[in-house]
Short mmCIF file of C-alpha atoms and ligand atoms in Angstrom, two decimals:
data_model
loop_
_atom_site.label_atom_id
_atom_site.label_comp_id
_atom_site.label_asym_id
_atom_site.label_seq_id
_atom_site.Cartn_x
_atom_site.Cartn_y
_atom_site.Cartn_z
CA UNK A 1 0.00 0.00 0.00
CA UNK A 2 0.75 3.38 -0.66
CA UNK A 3 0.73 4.98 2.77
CA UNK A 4 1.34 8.91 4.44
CA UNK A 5 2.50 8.62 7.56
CA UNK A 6 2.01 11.46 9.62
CA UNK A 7 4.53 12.44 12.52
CA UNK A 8 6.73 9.76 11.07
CA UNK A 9 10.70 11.43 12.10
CA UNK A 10 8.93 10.64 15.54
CA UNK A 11 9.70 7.87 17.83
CA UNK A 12 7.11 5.84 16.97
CA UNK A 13 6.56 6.66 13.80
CA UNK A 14 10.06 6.07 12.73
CA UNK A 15 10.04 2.37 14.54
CA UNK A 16 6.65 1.69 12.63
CA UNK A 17 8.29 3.13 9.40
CA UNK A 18 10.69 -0.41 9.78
CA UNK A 19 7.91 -2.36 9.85
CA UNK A 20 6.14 -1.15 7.32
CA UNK A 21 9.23 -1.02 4.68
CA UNK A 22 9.62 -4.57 6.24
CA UNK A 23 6.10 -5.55 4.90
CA UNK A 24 6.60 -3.79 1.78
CA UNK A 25 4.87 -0.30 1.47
CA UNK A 26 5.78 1.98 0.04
CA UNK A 27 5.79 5.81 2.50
CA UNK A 28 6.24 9.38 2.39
CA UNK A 29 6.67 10.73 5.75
CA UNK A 30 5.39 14.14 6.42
CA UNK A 31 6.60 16.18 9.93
CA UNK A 32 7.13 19.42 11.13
CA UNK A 33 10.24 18.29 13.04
CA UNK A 34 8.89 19.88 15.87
CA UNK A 35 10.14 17.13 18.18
CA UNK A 36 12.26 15.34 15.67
CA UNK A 37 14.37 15.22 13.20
CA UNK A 38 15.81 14.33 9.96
CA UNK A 39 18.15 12.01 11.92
CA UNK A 40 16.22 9.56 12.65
CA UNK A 41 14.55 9.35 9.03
CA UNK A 42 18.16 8.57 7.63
CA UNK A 43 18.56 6.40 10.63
CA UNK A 44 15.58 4.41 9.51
CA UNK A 45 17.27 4.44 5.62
CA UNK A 46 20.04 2.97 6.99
CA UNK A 47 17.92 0.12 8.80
CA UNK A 48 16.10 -0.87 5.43
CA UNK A 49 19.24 -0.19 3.05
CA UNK A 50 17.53 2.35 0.63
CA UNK A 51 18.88 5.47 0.11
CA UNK A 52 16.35 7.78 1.88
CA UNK A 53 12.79 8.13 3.28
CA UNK A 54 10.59 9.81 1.06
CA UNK A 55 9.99 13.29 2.84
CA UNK A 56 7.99 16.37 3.02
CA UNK A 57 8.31 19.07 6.15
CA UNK A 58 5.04 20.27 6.11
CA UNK A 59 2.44 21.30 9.49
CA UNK A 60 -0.47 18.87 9.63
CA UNK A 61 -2.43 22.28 10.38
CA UNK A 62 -1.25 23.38 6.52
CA UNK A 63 -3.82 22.84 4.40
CA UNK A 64 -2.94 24.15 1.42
CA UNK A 65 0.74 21.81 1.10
CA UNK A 66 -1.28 18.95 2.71
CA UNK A 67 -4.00 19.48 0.04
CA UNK A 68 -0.51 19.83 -2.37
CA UNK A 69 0.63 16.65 -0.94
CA UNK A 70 -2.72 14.29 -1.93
CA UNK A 71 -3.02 16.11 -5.38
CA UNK A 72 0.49 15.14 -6.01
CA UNK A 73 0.54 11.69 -4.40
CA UNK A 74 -1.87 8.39 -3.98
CA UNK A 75 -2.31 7.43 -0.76
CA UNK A 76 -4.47 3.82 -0.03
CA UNK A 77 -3.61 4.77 3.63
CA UNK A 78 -2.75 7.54 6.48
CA UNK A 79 -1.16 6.54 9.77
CA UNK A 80 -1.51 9.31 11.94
CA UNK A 81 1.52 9.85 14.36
CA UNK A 82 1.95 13.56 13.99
CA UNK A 83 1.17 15.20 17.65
CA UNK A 84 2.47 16.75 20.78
CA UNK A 85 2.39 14.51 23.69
CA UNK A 86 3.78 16.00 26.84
CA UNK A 87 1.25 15.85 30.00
CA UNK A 88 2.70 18.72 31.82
CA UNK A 89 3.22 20.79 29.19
CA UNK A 90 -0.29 20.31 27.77
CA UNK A 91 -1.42 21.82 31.33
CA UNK A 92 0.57 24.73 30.74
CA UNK A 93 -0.12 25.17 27.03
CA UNK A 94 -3.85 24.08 26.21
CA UNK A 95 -4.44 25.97 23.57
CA UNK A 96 -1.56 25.01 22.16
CA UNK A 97 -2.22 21.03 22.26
CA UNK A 98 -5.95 21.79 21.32
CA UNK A 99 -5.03 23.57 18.04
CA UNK A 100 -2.19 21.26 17.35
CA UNK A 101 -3.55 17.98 17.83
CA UNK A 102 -7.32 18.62 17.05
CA UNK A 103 -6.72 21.62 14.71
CA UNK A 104 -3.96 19.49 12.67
CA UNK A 105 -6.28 16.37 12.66
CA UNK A 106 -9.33 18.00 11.80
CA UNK A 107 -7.08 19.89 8.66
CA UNK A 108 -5.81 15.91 7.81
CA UNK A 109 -9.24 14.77 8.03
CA UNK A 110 -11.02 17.55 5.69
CA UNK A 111 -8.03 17.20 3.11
CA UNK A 112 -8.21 13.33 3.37
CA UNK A 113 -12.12 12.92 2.35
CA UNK A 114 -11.75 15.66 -0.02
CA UNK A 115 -9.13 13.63 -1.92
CA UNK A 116 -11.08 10.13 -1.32
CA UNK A 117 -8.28 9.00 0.80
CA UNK A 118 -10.43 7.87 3.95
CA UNK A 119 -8.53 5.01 5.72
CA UNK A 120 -6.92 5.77 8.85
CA UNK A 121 -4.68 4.55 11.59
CA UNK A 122 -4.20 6.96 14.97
CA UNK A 123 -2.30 7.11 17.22
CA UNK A 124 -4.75 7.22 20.62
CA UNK A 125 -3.83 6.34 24.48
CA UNK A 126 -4.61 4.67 27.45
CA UNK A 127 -4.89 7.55 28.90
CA UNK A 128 -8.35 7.74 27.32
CA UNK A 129 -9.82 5.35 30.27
CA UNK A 130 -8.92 8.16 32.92
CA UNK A 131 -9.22 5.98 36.07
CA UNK A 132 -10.75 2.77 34.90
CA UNK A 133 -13.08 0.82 36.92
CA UNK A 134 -12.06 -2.43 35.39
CA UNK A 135 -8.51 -4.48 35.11
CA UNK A 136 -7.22 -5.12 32.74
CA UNK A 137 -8.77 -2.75 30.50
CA UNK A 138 -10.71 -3.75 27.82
CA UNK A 139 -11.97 -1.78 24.71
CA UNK A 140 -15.98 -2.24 26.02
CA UNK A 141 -14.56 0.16 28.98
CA UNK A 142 -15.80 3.74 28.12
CA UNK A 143 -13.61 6.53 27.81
CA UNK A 144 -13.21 8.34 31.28
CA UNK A 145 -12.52 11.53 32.45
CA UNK A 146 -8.73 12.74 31.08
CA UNK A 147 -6.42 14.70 33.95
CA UNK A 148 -5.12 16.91 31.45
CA UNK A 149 -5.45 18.51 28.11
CA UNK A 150 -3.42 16.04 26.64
CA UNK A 151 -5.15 13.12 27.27
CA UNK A 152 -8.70 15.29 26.19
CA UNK A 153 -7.34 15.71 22.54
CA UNK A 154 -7.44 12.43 22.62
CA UNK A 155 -10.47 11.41 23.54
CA UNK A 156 -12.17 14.41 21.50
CA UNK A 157 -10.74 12.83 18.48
CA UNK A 158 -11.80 9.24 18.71
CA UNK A 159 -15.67 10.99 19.27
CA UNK A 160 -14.64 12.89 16.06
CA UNK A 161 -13.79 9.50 13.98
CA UNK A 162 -16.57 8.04 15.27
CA UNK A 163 -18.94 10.55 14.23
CA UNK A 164 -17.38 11.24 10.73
CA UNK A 165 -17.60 7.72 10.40
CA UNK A 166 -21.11 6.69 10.95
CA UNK A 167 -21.68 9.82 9.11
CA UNK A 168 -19.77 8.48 6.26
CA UNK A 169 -19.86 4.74 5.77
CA UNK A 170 -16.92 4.81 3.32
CA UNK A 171 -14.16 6.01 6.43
CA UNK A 172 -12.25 2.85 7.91
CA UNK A 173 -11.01 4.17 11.18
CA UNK A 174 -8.57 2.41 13.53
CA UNK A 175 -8.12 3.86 16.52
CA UNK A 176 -5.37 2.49 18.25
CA UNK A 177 -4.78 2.60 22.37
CA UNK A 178 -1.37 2.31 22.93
CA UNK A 179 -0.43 1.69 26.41
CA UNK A 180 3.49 2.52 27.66
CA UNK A 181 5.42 2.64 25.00
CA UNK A 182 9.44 2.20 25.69
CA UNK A 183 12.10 0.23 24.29
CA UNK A 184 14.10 0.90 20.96
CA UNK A 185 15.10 -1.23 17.61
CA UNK A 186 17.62 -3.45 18.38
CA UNK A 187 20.39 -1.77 15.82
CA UNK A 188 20.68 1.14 18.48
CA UNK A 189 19.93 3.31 15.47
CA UNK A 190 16.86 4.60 16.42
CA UNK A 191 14.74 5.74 19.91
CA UNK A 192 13.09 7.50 22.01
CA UNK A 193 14.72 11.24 22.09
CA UNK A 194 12.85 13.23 25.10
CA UNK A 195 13.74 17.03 25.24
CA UNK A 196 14.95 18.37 28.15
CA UNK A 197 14.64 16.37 31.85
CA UNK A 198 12.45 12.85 30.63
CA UNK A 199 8.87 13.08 32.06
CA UNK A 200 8.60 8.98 31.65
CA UNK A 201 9.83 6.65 33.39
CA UNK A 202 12.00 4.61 30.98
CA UNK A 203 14.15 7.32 29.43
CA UNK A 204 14.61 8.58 32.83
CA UNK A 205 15.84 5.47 33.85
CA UNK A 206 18.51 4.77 31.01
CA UNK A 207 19.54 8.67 31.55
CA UNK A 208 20.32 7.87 35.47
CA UNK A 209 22.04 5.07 34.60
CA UNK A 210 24.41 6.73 32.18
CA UNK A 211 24.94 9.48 34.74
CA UNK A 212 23.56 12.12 33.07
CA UNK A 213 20.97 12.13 36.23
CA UNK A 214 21.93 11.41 39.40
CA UNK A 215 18.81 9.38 41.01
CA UNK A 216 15.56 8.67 39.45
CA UNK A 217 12.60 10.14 41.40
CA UNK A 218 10.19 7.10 42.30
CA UNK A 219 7.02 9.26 42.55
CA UNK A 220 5.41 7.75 45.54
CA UNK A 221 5.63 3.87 47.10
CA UNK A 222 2.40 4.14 49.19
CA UNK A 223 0.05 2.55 46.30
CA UNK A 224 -1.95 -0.93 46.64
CA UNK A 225 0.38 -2.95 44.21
CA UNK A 226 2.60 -5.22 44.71
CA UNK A 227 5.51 -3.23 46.13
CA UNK A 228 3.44 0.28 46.82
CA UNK A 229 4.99 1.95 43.23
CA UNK A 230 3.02 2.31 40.32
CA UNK A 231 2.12 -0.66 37.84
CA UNK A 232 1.88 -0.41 34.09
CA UNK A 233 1.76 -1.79 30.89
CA UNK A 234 5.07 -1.63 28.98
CA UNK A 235 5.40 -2.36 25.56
CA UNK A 236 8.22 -2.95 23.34
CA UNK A 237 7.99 0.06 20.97
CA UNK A 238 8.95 -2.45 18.31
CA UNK A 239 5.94 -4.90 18.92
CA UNK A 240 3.67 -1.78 18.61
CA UNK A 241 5.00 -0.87 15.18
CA UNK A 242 4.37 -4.23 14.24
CA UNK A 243 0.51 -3.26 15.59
CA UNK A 244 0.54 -0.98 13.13
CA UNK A 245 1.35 -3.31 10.17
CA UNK A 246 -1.59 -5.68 10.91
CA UNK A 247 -4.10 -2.62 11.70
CA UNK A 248 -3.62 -2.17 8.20
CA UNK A 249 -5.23 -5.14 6.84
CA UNK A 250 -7.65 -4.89 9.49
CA UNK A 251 -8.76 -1.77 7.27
CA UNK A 252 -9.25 -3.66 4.01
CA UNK A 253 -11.73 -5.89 5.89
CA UNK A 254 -13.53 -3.61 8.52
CA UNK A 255 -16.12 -1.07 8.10
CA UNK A 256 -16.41 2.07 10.24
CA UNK A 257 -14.26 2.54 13.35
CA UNK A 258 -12.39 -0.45 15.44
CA UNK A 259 -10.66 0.18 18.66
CA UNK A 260 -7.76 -2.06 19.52
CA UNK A 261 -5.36 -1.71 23.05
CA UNK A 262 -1.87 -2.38 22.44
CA UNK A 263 -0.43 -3.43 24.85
CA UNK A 264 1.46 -6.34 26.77
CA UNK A 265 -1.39 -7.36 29.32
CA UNK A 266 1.30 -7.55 31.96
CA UNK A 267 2.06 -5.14 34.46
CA UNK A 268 5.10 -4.37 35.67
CA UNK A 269 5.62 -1.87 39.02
CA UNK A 270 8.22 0.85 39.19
CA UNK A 271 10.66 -0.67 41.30
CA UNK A 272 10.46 -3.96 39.18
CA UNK A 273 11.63 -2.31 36.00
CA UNK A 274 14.33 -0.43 38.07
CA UNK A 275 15.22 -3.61 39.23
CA UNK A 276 14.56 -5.53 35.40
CA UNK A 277 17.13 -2.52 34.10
CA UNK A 278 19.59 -3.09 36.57
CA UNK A 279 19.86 -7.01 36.24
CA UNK A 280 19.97 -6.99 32.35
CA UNK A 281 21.97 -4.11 31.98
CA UNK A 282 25.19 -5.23 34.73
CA UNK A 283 24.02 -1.02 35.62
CA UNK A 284 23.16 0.58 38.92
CA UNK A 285 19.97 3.11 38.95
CA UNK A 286 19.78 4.97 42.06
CA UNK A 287 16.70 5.91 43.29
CA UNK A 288 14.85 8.36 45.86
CA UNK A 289 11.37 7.39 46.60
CA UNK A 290 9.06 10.73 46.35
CA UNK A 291 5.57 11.70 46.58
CA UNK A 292 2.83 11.11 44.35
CA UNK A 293 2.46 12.50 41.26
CA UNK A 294 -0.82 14.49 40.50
CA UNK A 295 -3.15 12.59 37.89
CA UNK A 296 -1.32 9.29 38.38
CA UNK A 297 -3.31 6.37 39.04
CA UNK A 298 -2.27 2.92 40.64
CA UNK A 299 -2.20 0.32 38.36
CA UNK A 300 -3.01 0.05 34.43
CA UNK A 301 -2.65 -3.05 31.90
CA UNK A 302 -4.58 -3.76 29.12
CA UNK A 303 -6.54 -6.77 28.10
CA UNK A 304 -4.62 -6.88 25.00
CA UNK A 305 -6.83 -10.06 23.47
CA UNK A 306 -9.32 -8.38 20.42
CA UNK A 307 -6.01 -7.37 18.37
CA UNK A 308 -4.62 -11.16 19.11
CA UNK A 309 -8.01 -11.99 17.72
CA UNK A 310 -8.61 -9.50 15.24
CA UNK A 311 -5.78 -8.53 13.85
CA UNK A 312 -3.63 -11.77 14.46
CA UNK A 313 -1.27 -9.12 16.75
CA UNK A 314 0.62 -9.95 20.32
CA UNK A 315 3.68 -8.46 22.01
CA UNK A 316 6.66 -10.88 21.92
CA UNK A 317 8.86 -9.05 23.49
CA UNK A 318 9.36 -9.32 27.03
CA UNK A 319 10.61 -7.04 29.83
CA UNK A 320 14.94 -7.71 29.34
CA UNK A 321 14.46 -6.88 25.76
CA UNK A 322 12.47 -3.92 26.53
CA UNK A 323 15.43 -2.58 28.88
CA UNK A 324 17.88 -4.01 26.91
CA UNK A 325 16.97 -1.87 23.81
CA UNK A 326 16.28 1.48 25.86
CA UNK A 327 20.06 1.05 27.28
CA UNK A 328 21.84 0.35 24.16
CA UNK A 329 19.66 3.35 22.39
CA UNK A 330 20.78 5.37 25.41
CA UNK A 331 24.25 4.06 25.30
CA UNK A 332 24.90 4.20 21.50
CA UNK A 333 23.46 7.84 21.56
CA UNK A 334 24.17 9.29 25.09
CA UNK A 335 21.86 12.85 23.63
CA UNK A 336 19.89 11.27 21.01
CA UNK A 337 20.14 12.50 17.57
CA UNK A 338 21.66 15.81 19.05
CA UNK A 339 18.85 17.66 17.11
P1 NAD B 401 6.93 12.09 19.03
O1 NAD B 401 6.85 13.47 19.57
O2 NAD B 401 8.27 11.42 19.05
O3 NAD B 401 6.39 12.06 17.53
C1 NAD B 401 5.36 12.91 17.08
C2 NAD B 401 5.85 13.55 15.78
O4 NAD B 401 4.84 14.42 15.29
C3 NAD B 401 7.12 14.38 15.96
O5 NAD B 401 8.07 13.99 14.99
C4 NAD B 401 6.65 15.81 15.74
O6 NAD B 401 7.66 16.61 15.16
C5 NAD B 401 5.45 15.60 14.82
N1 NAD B 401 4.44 16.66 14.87
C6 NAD B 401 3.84 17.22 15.95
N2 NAD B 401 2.94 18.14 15.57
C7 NAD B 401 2.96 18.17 14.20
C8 NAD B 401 2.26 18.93 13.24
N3 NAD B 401 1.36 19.84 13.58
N4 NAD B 401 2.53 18.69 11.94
C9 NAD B 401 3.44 17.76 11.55
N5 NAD B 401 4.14 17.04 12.44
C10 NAD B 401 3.90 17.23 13.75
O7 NAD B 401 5.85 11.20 19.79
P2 NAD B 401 5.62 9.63 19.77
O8 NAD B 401 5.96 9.10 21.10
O9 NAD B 401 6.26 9.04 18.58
O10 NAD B 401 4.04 9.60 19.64
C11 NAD B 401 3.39 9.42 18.40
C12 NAD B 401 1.90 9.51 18.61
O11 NAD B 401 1.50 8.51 19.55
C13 NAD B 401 1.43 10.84 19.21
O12 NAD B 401 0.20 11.19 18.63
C14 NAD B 401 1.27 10.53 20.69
O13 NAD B 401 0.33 11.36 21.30
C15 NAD B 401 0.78 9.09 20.62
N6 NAD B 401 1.04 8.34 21.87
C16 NAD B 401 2.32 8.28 22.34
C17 NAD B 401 2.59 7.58 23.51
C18 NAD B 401 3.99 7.52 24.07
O14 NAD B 401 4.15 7.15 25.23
N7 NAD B 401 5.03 7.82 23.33
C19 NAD B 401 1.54 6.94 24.19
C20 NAD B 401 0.25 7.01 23.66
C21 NAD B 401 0.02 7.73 22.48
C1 UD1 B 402 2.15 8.99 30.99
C2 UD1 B 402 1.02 9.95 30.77
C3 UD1 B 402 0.04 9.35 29.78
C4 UD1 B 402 0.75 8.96 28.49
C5 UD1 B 402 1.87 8.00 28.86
C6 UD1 B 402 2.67 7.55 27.69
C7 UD1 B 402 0.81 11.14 32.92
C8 UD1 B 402 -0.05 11.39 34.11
N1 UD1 B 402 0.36 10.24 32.04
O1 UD1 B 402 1.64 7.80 31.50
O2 UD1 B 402 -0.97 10.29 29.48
O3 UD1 B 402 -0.15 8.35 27.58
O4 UD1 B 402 2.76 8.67 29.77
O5 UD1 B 402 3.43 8.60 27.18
O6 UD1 B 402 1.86 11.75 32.76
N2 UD1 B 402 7.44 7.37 37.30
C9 UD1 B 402 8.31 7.58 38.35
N3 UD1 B 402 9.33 8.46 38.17
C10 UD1 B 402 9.54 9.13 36.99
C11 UD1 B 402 8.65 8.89 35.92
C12 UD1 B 402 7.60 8.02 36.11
O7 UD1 B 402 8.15 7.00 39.42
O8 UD1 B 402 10.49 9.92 36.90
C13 UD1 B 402 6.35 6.40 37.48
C14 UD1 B 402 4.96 6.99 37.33
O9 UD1 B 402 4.48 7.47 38.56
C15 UD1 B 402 4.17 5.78 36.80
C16 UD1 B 402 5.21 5.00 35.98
O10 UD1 B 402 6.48 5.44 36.46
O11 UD1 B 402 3.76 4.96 37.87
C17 UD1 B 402 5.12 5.29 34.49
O12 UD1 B 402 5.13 6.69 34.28
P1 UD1 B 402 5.21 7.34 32.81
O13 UD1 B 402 6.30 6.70 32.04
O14 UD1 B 402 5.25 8.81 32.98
O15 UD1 B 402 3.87 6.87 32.13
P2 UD1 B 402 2.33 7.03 32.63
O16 UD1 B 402 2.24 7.83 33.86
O17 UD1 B 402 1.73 5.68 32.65
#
């Protein structure tokens, strides 16, 4: 398939653009680069062995070189990456999430339909569940209340896809709830490149254990899990590109909008994947337990079965190649791509 991928210089677009070369698509990546960079696109190149990654730097929120874009390509497909994603800075900067990620979307959408290009993978989030009554989660959980802006635009645009497509019976929609992404491909080529001090836990972690921090902050030890620190669901960002891939055909076959979690369906607590890094890694992460964090919530894990059964999609990768791959990313690349 011929397929735009939105947001893909990202970190997870550029691990799903592996994949997808892997499967045989062909791609044109387009970005603003506001949290990327070309790097990683030639990084990807170099993965694959072709020369370069068909790209365009263009805002999602730019209609008229988006509209350029369609007129001058066919796309069977979009996978919708392009985003900002930082909780904290979402609280700060509303408007500024709101007219990124539902402005931009809403632009890709209109520009999409008008050029009969309407199948569509996003990117969505766990965080969509707020504080879930059930675990694991499934899919049949309803969206809750979000903490922060973030987590809204979200949630705002699944109701959006969901509308435009029982509006328009021709739009196959696959919204896609990814739960904690972390992890990096195995060359060492590519990963996760947070600006500034890491808000999640896994960079944060690889960054204290090359000494560029000098404890990681356990944000509170006082929950009911198995060791009082929060429990999630970590995935190998690898596995999820690999989501991506078989969301794909679930298109061709689907009608209106499907919801799938990604995720592992295991849990792991804070402590355990300090402890996982440390083991695997021969490393030493020091650590100061701390208080809560507002909008945190105790324990999340997905029930990760509909895309086994759907879309013929599980996680294979376990926890020690999860920290394995963050630490030789972080090793190989002590600041990133140095964008
Ligand atoms: P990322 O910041 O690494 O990638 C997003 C990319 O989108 C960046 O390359 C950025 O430059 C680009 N971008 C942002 N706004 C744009 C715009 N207006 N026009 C064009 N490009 C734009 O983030 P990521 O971790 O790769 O996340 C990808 C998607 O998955 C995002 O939508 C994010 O919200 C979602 N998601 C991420 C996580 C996670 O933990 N990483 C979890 C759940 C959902
Ligand atoms: C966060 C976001 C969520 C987003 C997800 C993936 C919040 C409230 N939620 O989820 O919207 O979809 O990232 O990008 O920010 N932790 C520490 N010390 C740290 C960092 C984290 O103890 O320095 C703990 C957290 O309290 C949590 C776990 O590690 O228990 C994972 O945290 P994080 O990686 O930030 O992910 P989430 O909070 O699950």
């Amino acid at each position: 398939m011929n397929i735009l991928v939105t947001g893909g210089a990202g970190y997870i677009g550029s691990h799903t653009l592996v994949e997808l070369y892997k499967a045989g698509h062909n791609v044109l990546v387009v970005d603003n680069l506001c949290n990327s960079s070309r790097e990683s696109l030639r990084r990807v190149a170099k993965i694959v062995g072709i020369d370069e990654v068909p790209f365009r730097e263009v805002d999602i929120r730019d209609r008229e070189n988006l509209d350029l874009l369609f007129e001058e390509n066919h796309f069977d497909a979009c996978i919708h990456f392009a985003g900002l994603k930082a909780v904290g800075e979402s609280v700060s900067m509303p408007w500024e999430y709101y007219d990124n990620n539902i402005g931009g979307t809403l632009t890709l959408l209109d520009v999409m339909r008008k050029h009969g290009c309407k199948k569509l993978i996003f990117s969505s989030s766990a965080t969509v569940y707020g504080a879930a009554t059930e675990m694991p989660i499934k899919e049949t959980c309803p969206r809750g209340l979000c903490t922060n802006p973030y987590g809204w635009t979200k949630s705002m645009l699944e109701q959006v896809m969901e509308d435009m497509a029982k509006a328009d019976r021709e739009w196959r929609i696959v919204l896609l709830r990814y739960f904690n992404p972390v992890g990096a491909h195995e060359s060492g080529l590519i990963g996760e490149d947070p600006n500034g001090v890491p808000n999640n836990l896994m960079p944060y972690i690889s960054q204290v254990a090359l000494g560029k921090r000098e404890y990681l902050g356990v944000f509170g030890n006082d929950y009911e899990t198995v060791d009082g620190t929060g429990v999630r669901d970590y995935i190998h960002v690898m596995d999820l590109a690999a989501g991506h891939v078989a969301a794909l055909k679930a298109l061709d076959i689907k009608d209106g909008v499907k919801i799938y979690n990604l995720g592992t369906g295991r849990g792991y607590s804070v402590l355990e994947m300090v402890q996982a890094f440390e083991q695997e890694n021969g490393v030493k992460v020091p650590y100061v337990i701390q208080g809560r964090r507002a909008g945190d919530v105790a324990i999340c894990y997905s029930d990760p079965s509909l895309a086994q059964s759907e879309l013929g999609w599980s996680a294979k990768r376990g926890i020690n190649e999860m920290v394995r791959d963050s630490w030789r990313w972080q090793q190989m690349n002590p600041d990133g791509y140095s964008k």
